[in-house]
Short mmCIF file of C-alpha atoms in Angstrom, two decimals:
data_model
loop_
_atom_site.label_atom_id
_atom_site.label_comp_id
_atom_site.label_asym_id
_atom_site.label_seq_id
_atom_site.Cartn_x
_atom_site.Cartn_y
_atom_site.Cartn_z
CA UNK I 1437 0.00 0.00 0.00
CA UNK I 1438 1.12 3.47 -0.84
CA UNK I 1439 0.74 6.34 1.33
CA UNK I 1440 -0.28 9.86 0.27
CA UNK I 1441 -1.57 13.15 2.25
CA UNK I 1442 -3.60 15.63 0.11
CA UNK I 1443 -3.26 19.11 1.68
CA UNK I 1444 -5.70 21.81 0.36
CA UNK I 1445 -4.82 25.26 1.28
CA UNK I 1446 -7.73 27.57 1.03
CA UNK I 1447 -6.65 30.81 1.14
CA UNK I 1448 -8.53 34.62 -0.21
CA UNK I 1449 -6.80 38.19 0.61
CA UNK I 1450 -9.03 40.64 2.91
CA UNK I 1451 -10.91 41.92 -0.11
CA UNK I 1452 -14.49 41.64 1.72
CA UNK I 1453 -15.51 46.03 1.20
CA UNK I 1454 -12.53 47.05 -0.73
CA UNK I 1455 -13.82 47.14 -4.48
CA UNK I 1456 -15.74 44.93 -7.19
CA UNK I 1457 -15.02 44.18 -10.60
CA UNK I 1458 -12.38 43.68 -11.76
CA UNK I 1459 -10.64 43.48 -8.65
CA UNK I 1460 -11.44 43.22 -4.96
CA UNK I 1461 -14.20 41.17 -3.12
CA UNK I 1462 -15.64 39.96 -6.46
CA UNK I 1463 -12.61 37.19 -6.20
CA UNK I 1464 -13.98 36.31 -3.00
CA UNK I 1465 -17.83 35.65 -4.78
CA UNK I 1466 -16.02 33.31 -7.48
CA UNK I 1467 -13.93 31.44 -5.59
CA UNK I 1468 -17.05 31.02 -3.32
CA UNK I 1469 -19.18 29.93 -6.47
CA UNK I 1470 -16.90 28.10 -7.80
CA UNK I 1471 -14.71 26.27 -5.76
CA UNK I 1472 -15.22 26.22 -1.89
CA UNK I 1473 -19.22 25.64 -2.07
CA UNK I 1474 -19.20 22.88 -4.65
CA UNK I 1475 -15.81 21.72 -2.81
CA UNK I 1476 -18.46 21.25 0.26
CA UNK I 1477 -19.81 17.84 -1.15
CA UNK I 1478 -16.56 16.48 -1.90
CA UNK I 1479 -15.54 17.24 1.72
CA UNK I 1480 -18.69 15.94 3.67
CA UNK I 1481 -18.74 12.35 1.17
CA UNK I 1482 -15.25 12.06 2.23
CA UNK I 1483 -14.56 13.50 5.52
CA UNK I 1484 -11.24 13.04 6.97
CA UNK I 1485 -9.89 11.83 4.27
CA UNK I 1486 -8.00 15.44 2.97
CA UNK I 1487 -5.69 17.85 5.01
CA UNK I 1488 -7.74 21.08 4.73
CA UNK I 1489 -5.80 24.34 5.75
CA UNK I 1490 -7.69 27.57 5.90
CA UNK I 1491 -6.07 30.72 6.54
CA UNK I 1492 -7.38 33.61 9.34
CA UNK I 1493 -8.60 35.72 7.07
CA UNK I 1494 -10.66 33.81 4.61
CA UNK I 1495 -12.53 32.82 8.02
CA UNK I 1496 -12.80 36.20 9.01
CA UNK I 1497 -14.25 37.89 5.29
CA UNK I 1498 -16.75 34.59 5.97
CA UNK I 1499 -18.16 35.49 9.17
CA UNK I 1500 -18.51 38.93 8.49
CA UNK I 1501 -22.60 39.82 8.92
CA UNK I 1502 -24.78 39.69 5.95
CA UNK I 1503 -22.35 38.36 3.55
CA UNK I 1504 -24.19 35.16 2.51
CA UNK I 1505 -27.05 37.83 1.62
CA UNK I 1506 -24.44 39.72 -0.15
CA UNK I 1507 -23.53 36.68 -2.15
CA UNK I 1508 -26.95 35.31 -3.31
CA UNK I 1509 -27.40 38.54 -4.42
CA UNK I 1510 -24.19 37.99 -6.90
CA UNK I 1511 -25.03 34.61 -7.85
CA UNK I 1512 -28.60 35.02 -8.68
CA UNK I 1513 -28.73 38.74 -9.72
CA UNK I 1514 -25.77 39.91 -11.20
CA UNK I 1515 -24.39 36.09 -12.42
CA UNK I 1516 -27.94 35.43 -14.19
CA UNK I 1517 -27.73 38.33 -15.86
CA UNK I 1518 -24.43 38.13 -17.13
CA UNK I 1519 -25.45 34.89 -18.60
CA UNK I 1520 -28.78 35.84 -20.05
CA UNK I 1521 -27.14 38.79 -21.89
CA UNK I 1522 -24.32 36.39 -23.05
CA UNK I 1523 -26.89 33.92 -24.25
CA UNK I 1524 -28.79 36.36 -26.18
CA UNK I 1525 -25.79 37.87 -27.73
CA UNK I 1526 -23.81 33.77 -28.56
CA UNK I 1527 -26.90 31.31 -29.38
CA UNK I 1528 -25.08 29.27 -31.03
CA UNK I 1529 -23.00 28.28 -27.12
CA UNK I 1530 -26.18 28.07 -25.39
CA UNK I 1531 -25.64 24.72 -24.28
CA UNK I 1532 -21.75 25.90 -22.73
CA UNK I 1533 -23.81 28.95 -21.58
CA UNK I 1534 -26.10 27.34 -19.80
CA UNK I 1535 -23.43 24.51 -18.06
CA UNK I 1536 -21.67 27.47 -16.98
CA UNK I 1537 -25.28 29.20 -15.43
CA UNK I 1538 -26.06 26.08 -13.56
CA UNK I 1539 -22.70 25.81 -11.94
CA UNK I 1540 -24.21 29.29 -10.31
CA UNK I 1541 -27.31 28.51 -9.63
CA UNK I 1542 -25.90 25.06 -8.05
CA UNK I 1543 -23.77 27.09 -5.56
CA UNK I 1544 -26.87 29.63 -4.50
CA UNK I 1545 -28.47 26.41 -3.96
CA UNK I 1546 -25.71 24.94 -1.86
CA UNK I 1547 -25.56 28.09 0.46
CA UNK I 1548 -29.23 28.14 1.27
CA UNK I 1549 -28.85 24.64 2.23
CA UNK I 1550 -26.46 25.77 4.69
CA UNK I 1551 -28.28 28.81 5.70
CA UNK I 1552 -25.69 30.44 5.07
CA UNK I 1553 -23.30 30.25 7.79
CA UNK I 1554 -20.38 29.10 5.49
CA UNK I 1555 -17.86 28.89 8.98
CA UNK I 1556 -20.04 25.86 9.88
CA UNK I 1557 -19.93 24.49 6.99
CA UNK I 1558 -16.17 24.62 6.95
CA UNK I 1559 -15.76 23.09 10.69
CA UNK I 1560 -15.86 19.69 10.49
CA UNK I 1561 -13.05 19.64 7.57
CA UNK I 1562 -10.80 22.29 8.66
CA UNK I 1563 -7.42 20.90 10.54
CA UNK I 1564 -4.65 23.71 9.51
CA UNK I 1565 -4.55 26.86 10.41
CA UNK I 1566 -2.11 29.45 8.67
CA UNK I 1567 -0.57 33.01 9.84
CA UNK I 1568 -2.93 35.93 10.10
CA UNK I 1569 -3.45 37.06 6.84
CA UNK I 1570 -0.21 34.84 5.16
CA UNK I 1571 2.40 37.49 5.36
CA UNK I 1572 5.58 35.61 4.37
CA UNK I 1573 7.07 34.91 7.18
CA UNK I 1574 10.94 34.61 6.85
CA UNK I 1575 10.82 38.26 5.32
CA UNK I 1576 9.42 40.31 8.49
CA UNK I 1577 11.30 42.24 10.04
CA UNK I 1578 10.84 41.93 13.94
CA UNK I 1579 9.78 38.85 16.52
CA UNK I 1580 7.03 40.89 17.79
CA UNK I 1581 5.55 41.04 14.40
CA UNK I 1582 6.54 37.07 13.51
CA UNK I 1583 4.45 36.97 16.61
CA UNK I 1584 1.76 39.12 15.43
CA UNK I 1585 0.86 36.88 12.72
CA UNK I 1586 1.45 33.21 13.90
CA UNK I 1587 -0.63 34.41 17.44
CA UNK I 1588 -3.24 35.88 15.88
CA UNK I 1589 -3.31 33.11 13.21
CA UNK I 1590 -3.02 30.13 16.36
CA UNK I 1591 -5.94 31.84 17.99
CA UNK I 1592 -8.22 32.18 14.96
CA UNK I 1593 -8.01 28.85 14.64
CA UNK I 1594 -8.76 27.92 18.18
CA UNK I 1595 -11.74 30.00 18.49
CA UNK I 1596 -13.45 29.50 15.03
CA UNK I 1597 -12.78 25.71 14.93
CA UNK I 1598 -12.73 24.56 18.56
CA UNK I 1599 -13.32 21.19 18.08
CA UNK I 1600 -10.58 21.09 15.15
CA UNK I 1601 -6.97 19.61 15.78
CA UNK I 1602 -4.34 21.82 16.47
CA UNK I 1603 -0.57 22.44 15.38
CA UNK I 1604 -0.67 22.40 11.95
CA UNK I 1605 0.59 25.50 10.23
CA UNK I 1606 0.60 26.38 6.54
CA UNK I 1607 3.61 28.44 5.85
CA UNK I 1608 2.58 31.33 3.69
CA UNK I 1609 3.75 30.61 0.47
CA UNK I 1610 5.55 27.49 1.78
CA UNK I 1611 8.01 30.09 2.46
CA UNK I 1612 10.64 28.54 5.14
CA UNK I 1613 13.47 29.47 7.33
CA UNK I 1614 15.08 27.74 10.23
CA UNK I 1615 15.03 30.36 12.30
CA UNK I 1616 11.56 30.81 12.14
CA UNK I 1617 11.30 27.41 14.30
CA UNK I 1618 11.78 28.50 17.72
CA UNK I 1619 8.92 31.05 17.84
CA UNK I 1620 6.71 28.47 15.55
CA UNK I 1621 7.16 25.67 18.32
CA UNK I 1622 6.39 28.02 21.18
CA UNK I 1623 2.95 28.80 19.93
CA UNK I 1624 1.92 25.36 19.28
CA UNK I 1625 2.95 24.88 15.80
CA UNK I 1626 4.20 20.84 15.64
CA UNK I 1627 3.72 20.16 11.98
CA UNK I 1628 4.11 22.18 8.56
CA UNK I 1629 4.73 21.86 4.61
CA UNK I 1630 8.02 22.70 3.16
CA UNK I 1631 9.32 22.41 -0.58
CA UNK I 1632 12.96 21.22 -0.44
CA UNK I 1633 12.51 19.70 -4.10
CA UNK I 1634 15.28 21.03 -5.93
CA UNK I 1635 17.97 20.87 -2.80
CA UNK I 1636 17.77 17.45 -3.73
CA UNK I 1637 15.87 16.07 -0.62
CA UNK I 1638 14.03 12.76 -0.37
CA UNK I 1639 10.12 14.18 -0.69
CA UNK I 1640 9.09 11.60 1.42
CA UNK I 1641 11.49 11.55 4.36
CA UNK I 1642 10.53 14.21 7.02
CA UNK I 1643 12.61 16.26 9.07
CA UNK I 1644 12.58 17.30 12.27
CA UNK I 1645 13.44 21.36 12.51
CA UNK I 1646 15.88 22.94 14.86
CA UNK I 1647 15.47 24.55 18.25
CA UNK I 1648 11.95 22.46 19.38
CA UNK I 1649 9.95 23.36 16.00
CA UNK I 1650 7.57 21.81 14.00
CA UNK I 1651 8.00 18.54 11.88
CA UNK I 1652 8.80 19.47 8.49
CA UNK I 1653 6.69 17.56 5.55
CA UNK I 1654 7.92 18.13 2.20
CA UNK I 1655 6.36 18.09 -0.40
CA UNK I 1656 6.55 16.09 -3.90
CA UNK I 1657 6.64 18.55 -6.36
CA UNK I 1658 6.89 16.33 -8.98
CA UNK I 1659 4.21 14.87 -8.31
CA UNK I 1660 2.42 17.69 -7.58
CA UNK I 1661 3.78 19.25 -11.37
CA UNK I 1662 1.10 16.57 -12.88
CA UNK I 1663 -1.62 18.59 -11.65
CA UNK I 1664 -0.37 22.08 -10.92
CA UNK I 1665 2.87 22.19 -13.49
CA UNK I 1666 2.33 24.03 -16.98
CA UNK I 1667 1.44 21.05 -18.92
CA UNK I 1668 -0.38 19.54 -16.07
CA UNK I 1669 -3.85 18.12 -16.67
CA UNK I 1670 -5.68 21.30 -16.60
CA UNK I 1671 -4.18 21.92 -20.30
CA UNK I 1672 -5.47 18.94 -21.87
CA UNK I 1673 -7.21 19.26 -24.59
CA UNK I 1674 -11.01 18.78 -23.70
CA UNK I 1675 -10.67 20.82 -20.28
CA UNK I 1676 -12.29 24.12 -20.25
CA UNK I 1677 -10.27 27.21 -21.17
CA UNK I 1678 -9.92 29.71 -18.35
CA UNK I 1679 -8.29 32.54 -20.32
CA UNK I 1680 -10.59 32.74 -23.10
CA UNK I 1681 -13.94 34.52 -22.30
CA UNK I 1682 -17.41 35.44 -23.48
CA UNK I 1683 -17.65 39.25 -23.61
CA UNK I 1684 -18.97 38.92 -19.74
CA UNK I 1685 -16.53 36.73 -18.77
CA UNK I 1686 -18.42 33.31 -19.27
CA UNK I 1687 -16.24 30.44 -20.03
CA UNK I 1688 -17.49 28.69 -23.17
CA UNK I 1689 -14.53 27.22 -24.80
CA UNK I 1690 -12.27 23.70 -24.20
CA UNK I 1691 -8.84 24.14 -24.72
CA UNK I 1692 -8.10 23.23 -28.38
CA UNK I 1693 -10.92 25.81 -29.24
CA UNK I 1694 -13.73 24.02 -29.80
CA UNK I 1695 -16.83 24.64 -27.83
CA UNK I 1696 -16.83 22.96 -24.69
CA UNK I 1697 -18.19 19.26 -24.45
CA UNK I 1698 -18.59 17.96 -20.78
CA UNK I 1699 -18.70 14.72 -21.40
CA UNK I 1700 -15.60 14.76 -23.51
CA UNK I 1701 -14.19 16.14 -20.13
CA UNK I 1702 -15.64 13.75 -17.82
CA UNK I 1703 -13.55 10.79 -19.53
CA UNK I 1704 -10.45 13.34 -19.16
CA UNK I 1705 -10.68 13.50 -15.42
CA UNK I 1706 -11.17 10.04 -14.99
CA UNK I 1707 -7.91 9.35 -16.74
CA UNK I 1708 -5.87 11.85 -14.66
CA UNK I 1709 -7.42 10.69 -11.86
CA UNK I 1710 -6.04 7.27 -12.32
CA UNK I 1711 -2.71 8.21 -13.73
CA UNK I 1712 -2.24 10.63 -10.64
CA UNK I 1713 -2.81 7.95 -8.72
CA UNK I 1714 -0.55 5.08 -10.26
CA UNK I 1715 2.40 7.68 -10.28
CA UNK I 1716 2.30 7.98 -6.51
CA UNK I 1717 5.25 6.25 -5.29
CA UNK I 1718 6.29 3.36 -3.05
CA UNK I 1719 7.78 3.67 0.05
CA UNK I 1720 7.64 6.55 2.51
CA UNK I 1721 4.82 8.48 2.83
CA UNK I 1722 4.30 11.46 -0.08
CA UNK I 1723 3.12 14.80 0.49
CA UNK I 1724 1.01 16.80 -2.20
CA UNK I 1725 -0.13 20.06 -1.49
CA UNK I 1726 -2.16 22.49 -3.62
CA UNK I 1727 -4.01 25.77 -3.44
CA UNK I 1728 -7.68 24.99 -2.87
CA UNK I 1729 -8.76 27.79 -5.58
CA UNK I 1730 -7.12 25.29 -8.31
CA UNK I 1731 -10.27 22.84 -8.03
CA UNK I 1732 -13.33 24.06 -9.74
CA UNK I 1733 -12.01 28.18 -10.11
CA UNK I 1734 -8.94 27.94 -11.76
CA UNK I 1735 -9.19 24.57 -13.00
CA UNK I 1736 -12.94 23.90 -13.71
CA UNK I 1737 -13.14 20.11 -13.46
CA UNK I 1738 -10.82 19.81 -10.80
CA UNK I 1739 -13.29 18.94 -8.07
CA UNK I 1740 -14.35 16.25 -10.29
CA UNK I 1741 -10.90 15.18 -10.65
CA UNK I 1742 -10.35 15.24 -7.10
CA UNK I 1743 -13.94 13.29 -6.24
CA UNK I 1744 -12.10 10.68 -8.72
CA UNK I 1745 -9.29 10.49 -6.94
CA UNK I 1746 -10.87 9.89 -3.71
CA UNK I 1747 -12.83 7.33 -4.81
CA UNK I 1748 -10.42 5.36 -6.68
CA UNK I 1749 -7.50 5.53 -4.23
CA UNK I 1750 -8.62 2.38 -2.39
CA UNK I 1751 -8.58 0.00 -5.63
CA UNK I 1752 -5.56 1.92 -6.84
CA UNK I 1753 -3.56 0.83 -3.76
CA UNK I 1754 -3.20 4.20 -2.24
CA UNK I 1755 -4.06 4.96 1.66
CA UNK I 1756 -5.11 8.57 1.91
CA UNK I 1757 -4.22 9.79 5.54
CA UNK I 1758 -4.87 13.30 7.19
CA UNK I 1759 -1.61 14.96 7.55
CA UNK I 1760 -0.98 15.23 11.45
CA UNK I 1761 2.00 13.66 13.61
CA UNK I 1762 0.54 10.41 13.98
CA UNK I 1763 1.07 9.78 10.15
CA UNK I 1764 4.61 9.53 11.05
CA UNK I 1765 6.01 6.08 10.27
CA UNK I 1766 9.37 6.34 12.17
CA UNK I 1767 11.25 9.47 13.87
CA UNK I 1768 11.90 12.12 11.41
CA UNK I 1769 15.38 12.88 10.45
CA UNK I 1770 17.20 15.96 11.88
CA UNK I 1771 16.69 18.62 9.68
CA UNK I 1772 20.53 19.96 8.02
CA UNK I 1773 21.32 23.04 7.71
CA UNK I 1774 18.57 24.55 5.45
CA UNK I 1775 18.71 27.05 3.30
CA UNK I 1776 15.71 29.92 3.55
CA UNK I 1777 12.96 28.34 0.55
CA UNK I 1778 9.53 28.72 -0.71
CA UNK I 1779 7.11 27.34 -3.45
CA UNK I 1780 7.30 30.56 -5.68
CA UNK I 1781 10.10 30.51 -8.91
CA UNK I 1782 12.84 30.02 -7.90
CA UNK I 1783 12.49 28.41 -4.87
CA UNK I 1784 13.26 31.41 -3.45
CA UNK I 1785 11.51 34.20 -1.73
CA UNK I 1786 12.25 36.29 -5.08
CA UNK I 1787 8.34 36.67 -5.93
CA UNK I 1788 7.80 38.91 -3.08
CA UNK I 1789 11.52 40.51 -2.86
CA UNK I 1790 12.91 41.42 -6.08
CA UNK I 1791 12.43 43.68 -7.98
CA UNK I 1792 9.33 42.96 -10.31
CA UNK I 1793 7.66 43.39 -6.33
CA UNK I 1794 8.23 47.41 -6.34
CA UNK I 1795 9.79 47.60 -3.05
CA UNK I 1796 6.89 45.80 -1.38
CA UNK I 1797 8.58 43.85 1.19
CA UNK I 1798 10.97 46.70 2.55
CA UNK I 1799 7.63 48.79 2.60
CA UNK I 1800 5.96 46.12 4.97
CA UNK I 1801 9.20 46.17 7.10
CA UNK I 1802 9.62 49.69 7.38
CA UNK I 1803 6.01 50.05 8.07
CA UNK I 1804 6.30 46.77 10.72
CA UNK I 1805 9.47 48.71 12.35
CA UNK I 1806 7.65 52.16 12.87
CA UNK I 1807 4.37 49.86 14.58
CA UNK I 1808 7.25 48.28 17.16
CA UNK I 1809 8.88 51.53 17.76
CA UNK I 1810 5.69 53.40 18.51
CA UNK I 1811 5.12 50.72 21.62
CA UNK I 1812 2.18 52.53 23.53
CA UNK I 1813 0.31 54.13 20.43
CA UNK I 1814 0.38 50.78 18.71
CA UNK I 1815 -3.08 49.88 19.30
CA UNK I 1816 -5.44 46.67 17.59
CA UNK I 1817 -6.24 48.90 15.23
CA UNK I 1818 -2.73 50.12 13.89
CA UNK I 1819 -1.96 45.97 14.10
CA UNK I 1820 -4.57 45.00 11.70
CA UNK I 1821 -3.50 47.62 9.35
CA UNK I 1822 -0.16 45.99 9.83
CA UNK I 1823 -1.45 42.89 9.30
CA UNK I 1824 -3.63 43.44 5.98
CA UNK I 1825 -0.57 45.30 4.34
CA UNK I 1826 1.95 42.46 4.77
CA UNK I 1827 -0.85 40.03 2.79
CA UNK I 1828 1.69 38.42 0.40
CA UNK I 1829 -0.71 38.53 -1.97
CA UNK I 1830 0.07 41.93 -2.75
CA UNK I 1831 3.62 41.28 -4.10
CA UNK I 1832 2.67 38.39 -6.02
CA UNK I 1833 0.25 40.08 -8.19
CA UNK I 1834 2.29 43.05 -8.80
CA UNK I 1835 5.19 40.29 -9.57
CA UNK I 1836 3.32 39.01 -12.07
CA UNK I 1837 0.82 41.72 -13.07
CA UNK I 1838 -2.18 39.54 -13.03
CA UNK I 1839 -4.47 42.63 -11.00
CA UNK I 1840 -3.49 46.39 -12.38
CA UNK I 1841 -3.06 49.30 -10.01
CA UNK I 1842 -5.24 47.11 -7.04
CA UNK I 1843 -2.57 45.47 -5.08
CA UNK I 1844 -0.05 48.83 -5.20
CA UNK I 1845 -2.84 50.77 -4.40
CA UNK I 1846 -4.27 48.27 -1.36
CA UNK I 1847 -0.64 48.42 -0.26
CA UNK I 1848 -0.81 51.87 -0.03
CA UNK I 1849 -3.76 52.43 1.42
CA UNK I 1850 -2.97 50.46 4.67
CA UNK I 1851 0.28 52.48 4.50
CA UNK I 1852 -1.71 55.46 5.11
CA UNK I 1853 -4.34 53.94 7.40
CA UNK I 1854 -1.50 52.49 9.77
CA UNK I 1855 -0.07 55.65 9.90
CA UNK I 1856 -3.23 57.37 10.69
CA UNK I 1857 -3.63 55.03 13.95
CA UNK I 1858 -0.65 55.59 15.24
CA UNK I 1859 -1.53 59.53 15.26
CA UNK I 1860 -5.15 58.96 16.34
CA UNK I 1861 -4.59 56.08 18.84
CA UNK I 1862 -8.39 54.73 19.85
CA UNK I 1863 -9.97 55.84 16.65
CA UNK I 1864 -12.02 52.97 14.67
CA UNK I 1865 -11.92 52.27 11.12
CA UNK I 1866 -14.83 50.23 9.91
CA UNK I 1867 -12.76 48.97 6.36
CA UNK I 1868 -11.21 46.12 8.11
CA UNK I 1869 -14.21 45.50 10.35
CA UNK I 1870 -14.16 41.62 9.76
CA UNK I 1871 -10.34 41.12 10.25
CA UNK I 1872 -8.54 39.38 13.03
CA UNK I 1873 -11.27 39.87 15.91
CA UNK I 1874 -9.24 37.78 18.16
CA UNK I 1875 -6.19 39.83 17.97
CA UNK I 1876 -3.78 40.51 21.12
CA UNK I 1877 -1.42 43.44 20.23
CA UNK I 1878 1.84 41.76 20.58
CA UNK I 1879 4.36 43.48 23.10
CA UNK I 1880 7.33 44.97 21.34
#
């Protein structure tokens, strides 16, 4: 029997109030539609079965009041418009048109059989927690702010899932240091991801980190390539294309440009499902990890593809286990001197450092050191400004320019707003009225 953990880590910016289309909380609605509500069946037919990591602030843009309102009122307003204008304008896709309505109408119908509380719904799956609102962590700048966001993420967790396992930890972007370890252990971290691939690690031998920190899993990228890698399954042929749109953004088309036939597609998943499975490899115990937002938003059929794999592990000779300590087979090996690494390209922390970032990460850190200096006029406030400007989703879009002027501008605006707090100690902003309601302002 092979072994294999499938970690899932669901992660969404605070965009909940800051903007619609193109950019801001409308990612939050599709993800919603199209991955973490349909992902709900998946979860509840086979519970326990995958590691599910959800970071702080996801939760917290979830609980916020009257959002499941908010969202019906996308799906079934502004979504069955979209598609009844596209319809009338492309007759001849009506039958891609209309797949790609009822994936819509499927989710509205998924959150009104949850009444809406989408934090329940999560609970019984969720095992991983993450940092507050997945700054990367080996580029901060201070321990009070390392603090900051593996506290506030630790607590989160605690009070939104009480029932859920604790100690493990998705690193933010995978994004690893050994001296991160000490102050991971001491607030109750024992178990995270890391991507050693290309220093030429065994995938499946885990280590055990320095100073009294977590285990350290890595992961099998090349395993993980099949599905997530350029020519991974999501470019075959039949799948649908996700960069070529009706003109309101519908997605009509398979890859190789013909209109999209779902049945054609249903035979494609069931074949990557069972080569995914034969290439998982003997011995040890392997370690895939991917972002959540891959199955059914970025990758259409990939919640069908995972369903497949699920089922079909068993026959395929493949034990799925949760990953926790007790899927440990023997003591891990003492980590080596490691080298700081992440999942970006390189393997670096390059994405959110160099260059192509604008500065981003020496703006966080400047804006983390004048927070610690200020000690007594740092209040919650000023820390969850902190908090939503080190996001390292900021960086990455502006690395790769997938998201205009938003992220710069987001940046900047919690630039300002921090430094408006520390002036105006006590004063309330409502922008970031969901975020981190279980913060403790670290002590500097």
């Amino acid at each position: 029997m092979r072994r294999l953990s499938l970690v899932l880590h669901t992660h969404m910016p605070y965009v909940e109030g800051f903007g619609t289309w193109p950019f801001g909380e409308e990612w939050l609605w599709e993800a919603l539609a199209t991955c973490y509500l349909p992902l709900l069946r998946t979860l509840d037919a086979h519970s326990g079965r995958v590691t599910l990591s959800v970071t702080p602030v996801l939760t917290d843009q979830l609980a916020v009041a009257g959002l499941g309102e908010r969202l019906l009122a996308f799906l079934e307003g502004v979504r069955e418009d979209s598609h009844r204008l596209d319809l009338e304008a492309r007759p001849e896709l009506a039958a891609q048109l209309e797949a790609s309505r009822d994936r819509y109408r499927r989710a509205a119908g998924e959150l009104r059989r949850r009444g809406g509380d989408l934090v329940a719904a999560l609970a019984p799956h969720v095992t991983w927690t993450s940092s507050a609102t997945h700054a990367v962590l080996p580029l901060l700048a201070t321990d009070a702010g390392l603090r900051q966001q593996v506290r506030t993420g630790m607590d989160a967790h605690r009070a939104r899932f009480p029932r859920a396992p604790a100690g493990g930890f998705w690193l933010p972007e995978c994004a690893h240091a050994a001296g991160l370890d000490g102050l991971l252990g001491e607030e109750g971290v024992t178990h995270v991801c890391v991507e050693l691939t290309d220093l030429g690690r065994d995938p499946r031998t885990p280590l055990r980190s320095s100073r009294g920190g977590p285990v350290l899993f890595p992961v099998d990228r090349a395993l993980i390539d099949r599905v997530w890698g350029r020519a991974g399954y999501p470019s075959q042929a039949p799948y649908l294309a996700t960069h070529r749109f009706t003109p309101r953004r519908h997605l009509a088309w398979a890859v190789n440009g013909v209109p999209y036939d779902a049945d054609r597609a249903a035979a494609q998943v069931r074949a990557d499902a069972a080569d995914f499975l034969a290439r998982v490899p003997a011995g040890g115990h392997t370690v895939v990890a991917f972002d959540t937002e891959l199955l059914g938003h970025f990758w259409p059929e990939g919640i069908g593809w995972l369903e497949a794999v699920l089922g079909g592990a068993e026959e395929a000779g493949v034990e799925l286990r949760p990953l926790g300590l007790d899927a440990l087979e023997r003591a891990p090996e003492r980590a080596p001197g490691l080298p700081v690494t992440s999942w970006g390209h390189p393997r670096t922390l390059a994405t959110w450092s160099a260059p192509p970032a604008r500065g981003l990460a020496w703006r966080q850190r400047a804006a983390e050191l004048r927070l610690v200096a200020a000690r007594g006029a740092a209040d919650a406030r000023a820390w969850r400004e902190l908090l939503a400007l080190q996001s390292s989703d900021w960086a990455f879009l502006v690395t790769h320019g997938t998201a205009g002027p938003y992220p710069l501008e987001r940046a900047a605006g919690h630039e300002r707003a921090l430094a408006a707090a520390l002036e105006a100690p006590g004063t309330l902003d409502p922008a970031l009225r969901g975020l981190a309601p279980t913060l403790r302002p670290a002590v500097a």
